[in-house]
PDB file of C-alpha atoms in Angstrom:
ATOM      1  CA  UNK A1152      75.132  14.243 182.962  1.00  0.00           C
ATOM      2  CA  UNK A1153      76.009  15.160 186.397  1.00  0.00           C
ATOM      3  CA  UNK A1154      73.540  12.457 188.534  1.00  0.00           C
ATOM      4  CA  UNK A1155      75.426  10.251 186.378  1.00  0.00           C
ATOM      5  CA  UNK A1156      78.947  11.094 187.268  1.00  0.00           C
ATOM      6  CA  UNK A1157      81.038   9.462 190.072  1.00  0.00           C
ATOM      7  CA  UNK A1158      83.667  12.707 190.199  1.00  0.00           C
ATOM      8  CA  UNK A1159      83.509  16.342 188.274  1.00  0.00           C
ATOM      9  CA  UNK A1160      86.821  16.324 185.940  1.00  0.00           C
ATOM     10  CA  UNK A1161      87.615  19.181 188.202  1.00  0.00           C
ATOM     11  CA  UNK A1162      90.013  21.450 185.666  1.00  0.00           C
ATOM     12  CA  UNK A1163      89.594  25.089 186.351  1.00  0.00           C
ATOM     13  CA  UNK A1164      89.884  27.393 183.477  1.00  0.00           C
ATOM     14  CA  UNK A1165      89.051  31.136 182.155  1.00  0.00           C
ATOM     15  CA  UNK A1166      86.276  31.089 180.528  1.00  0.00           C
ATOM     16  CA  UNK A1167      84.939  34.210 177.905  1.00  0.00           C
ATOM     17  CA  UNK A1168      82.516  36.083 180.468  1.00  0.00           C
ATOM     18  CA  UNK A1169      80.179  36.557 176.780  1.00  0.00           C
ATOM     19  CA  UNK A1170      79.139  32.603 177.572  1.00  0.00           C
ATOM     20  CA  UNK A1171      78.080  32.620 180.948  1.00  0.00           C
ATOM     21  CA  UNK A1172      74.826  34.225 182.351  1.00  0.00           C
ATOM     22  CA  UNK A1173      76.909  33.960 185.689  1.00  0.00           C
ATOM     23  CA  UNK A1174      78.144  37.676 185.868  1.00  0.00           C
ATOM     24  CA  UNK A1175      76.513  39.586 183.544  1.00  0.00           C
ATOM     25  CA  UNK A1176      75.356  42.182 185.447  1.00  0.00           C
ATOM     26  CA  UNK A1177      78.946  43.393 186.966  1.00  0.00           C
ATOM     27  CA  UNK A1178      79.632  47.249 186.887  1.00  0.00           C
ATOM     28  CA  UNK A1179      83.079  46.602 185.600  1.00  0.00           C
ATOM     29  CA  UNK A1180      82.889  44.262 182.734  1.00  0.00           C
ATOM     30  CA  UNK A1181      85.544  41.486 182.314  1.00  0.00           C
ATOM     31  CA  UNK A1182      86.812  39.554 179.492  1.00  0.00           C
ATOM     32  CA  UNK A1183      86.604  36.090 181.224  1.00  0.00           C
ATOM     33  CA  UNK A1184      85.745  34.526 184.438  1.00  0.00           C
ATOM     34  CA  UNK A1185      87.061  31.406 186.001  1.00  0.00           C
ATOM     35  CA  UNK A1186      84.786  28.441 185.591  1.00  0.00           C
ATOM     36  CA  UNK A1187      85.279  24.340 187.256  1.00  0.00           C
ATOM     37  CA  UNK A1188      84.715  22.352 184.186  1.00  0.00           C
ATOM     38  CA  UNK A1189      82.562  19.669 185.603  1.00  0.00           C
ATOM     39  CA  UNK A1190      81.576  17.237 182.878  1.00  0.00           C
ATOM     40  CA  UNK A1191      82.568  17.662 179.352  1.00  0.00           C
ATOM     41  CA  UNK A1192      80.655  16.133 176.088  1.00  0.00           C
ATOM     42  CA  UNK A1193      81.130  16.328 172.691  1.00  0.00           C
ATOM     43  CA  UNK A1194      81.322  20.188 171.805  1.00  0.00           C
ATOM     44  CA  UNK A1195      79.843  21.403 175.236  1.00  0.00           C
ATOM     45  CA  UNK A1196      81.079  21.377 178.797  1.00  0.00           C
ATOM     46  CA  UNK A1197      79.394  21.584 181.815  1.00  0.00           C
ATOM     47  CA  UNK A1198      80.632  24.249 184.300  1.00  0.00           C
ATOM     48  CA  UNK A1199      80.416  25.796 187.285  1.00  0.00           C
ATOM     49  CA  UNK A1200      81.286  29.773 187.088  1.00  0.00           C
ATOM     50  CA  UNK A1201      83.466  31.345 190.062  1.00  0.00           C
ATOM     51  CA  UNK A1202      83.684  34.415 191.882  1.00  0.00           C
ATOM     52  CA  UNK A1203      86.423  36.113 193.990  1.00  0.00           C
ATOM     53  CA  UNK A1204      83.656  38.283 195.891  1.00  0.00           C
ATOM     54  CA  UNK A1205      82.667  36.316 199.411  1.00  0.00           C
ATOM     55  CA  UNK A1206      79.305  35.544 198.998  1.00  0.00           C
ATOM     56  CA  UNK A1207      76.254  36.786 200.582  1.00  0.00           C
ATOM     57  CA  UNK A1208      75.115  33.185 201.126  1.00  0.00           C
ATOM     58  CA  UNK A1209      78.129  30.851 201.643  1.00  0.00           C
ATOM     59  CA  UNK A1210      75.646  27.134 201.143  1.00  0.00           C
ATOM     60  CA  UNK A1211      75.717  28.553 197.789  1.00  0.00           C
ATOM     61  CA  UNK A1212      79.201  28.273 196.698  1.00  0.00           C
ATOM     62  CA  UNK A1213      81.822  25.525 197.415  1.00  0.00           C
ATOM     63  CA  UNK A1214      85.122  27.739 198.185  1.00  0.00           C
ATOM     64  CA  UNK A1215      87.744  26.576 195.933  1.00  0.00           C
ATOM     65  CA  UNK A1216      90.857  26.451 198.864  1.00  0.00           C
ATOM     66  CA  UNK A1217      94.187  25.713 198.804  1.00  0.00           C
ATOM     67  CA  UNK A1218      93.104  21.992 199.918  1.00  0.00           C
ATOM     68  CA  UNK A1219      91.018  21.781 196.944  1.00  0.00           C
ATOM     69  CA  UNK A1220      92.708  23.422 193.906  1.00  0.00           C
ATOM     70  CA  UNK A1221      96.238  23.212 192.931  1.00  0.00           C
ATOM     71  CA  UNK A1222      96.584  26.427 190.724  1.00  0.00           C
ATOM     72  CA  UNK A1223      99.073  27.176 188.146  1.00  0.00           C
ATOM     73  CA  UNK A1224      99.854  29.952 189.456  1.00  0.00           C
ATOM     74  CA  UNK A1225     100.041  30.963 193.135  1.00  0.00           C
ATOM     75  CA  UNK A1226      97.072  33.036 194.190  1.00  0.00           C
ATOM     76  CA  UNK A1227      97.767  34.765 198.028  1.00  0.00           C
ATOM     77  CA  UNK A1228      95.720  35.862 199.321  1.00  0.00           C
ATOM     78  CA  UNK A1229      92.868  35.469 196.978  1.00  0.00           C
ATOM     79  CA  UNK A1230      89.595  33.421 197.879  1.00  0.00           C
ATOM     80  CA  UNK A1231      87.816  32.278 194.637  1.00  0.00           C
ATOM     81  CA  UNK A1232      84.637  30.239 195.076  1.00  0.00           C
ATOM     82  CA  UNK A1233      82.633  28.103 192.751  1.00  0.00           C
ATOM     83  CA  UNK A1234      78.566  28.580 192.409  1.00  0.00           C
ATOM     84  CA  UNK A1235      76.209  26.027 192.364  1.00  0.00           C
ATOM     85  CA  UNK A1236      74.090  26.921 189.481  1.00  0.00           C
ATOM     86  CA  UNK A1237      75.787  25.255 186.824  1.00  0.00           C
ATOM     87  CA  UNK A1238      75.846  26.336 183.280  1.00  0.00           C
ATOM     88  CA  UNK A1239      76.538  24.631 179.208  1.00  0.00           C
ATOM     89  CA  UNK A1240      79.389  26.297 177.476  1.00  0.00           C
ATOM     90  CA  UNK A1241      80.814  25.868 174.392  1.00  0.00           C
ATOM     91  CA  UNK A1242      84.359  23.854 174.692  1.00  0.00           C
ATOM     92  CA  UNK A1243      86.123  27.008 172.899  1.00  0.00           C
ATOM     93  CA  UNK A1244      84.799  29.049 175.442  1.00  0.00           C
ATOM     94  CA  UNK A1245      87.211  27.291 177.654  1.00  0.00           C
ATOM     95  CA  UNK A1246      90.641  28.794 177.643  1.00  0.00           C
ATOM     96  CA  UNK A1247      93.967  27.662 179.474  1.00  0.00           C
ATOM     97  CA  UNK A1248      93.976  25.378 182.290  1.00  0.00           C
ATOM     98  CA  UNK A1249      94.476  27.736 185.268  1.00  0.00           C
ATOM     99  CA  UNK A1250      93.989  25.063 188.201  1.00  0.00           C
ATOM    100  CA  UNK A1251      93.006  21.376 188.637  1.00  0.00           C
ATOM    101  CA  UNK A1252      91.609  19.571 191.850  1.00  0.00           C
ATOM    102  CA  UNK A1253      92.657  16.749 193.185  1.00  0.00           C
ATOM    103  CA  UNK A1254      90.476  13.154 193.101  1.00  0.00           C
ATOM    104  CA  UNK A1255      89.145  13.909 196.999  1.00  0.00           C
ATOM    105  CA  UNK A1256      88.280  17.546 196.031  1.00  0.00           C
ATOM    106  CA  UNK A1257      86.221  16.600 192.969  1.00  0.00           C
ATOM    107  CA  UNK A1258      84.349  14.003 194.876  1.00  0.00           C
ATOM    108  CA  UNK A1259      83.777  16.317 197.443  1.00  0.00           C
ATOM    109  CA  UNK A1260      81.715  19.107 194.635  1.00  0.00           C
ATOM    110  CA  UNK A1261      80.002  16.976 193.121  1.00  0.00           C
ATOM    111  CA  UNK A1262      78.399  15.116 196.407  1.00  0.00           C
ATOM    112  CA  UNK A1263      77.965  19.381 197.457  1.00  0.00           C
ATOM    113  CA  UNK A1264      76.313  20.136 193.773  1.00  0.00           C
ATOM    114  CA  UNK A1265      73.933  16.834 194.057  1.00  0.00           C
ATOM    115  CA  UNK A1266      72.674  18.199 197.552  1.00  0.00           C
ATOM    116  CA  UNK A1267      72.443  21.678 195.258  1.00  0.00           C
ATOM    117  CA  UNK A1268      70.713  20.244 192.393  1.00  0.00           C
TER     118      UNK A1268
END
């Protein structure tokens, strides 16, 4: 699925924290997380999870900047970065749209995730 795509779709949206392995282990618990929907078949998508927390080891998450996400809804001051270790969710896991990248962006993680992967 993904050595075969030329560009991740690139829509960010919450997605029920319950689905992802990404997260489990937070003190406070959360209802959803925000995910980069990467590839998308039949009843499944392909996604990356996110965090807001700067990570320990940046080469392991692509930081989803102002450059590289157009959000619905302004974020300031907020850094939220994508993690390489991508994960199969169930499409109605997937809830609103939140944020989309634009063509370079999406070209840009998925050459990052192939180096990953």
């Amino acid at each position: 699925m993904i050595a075969s795509a030329d560009k991740a779709e690139g829509f960010v949206h919450h997605c029920d924290q319950g689905a992802l392995m990404f997260g489990q282990d937070r003190r406070e618990p959360v209802a959803t997380r925000p995910v980069v929907r990467v590839t998308r078949h039949d009843t499944r998508a392909v996604v990356l999870p996110c965090t807001s927390k700067p990570p320990s080891n940046p080469a392991d998450f692509f930081e989803l900047t102002p450059q590289r996400v157009m959000w619905k809804r302004l974020q300031a001051d907020r850094q939220t970065f994508a993690y390489w270790r991508y994960e199969t969710v169930a499409n109605f896991s997937l809830q609103g749209m939140i944020g989309m990248m634009p063509q370079s962006a999406r070209i840009e993680l998925l050459y990052w995730l192939r180096q990953k992967i």
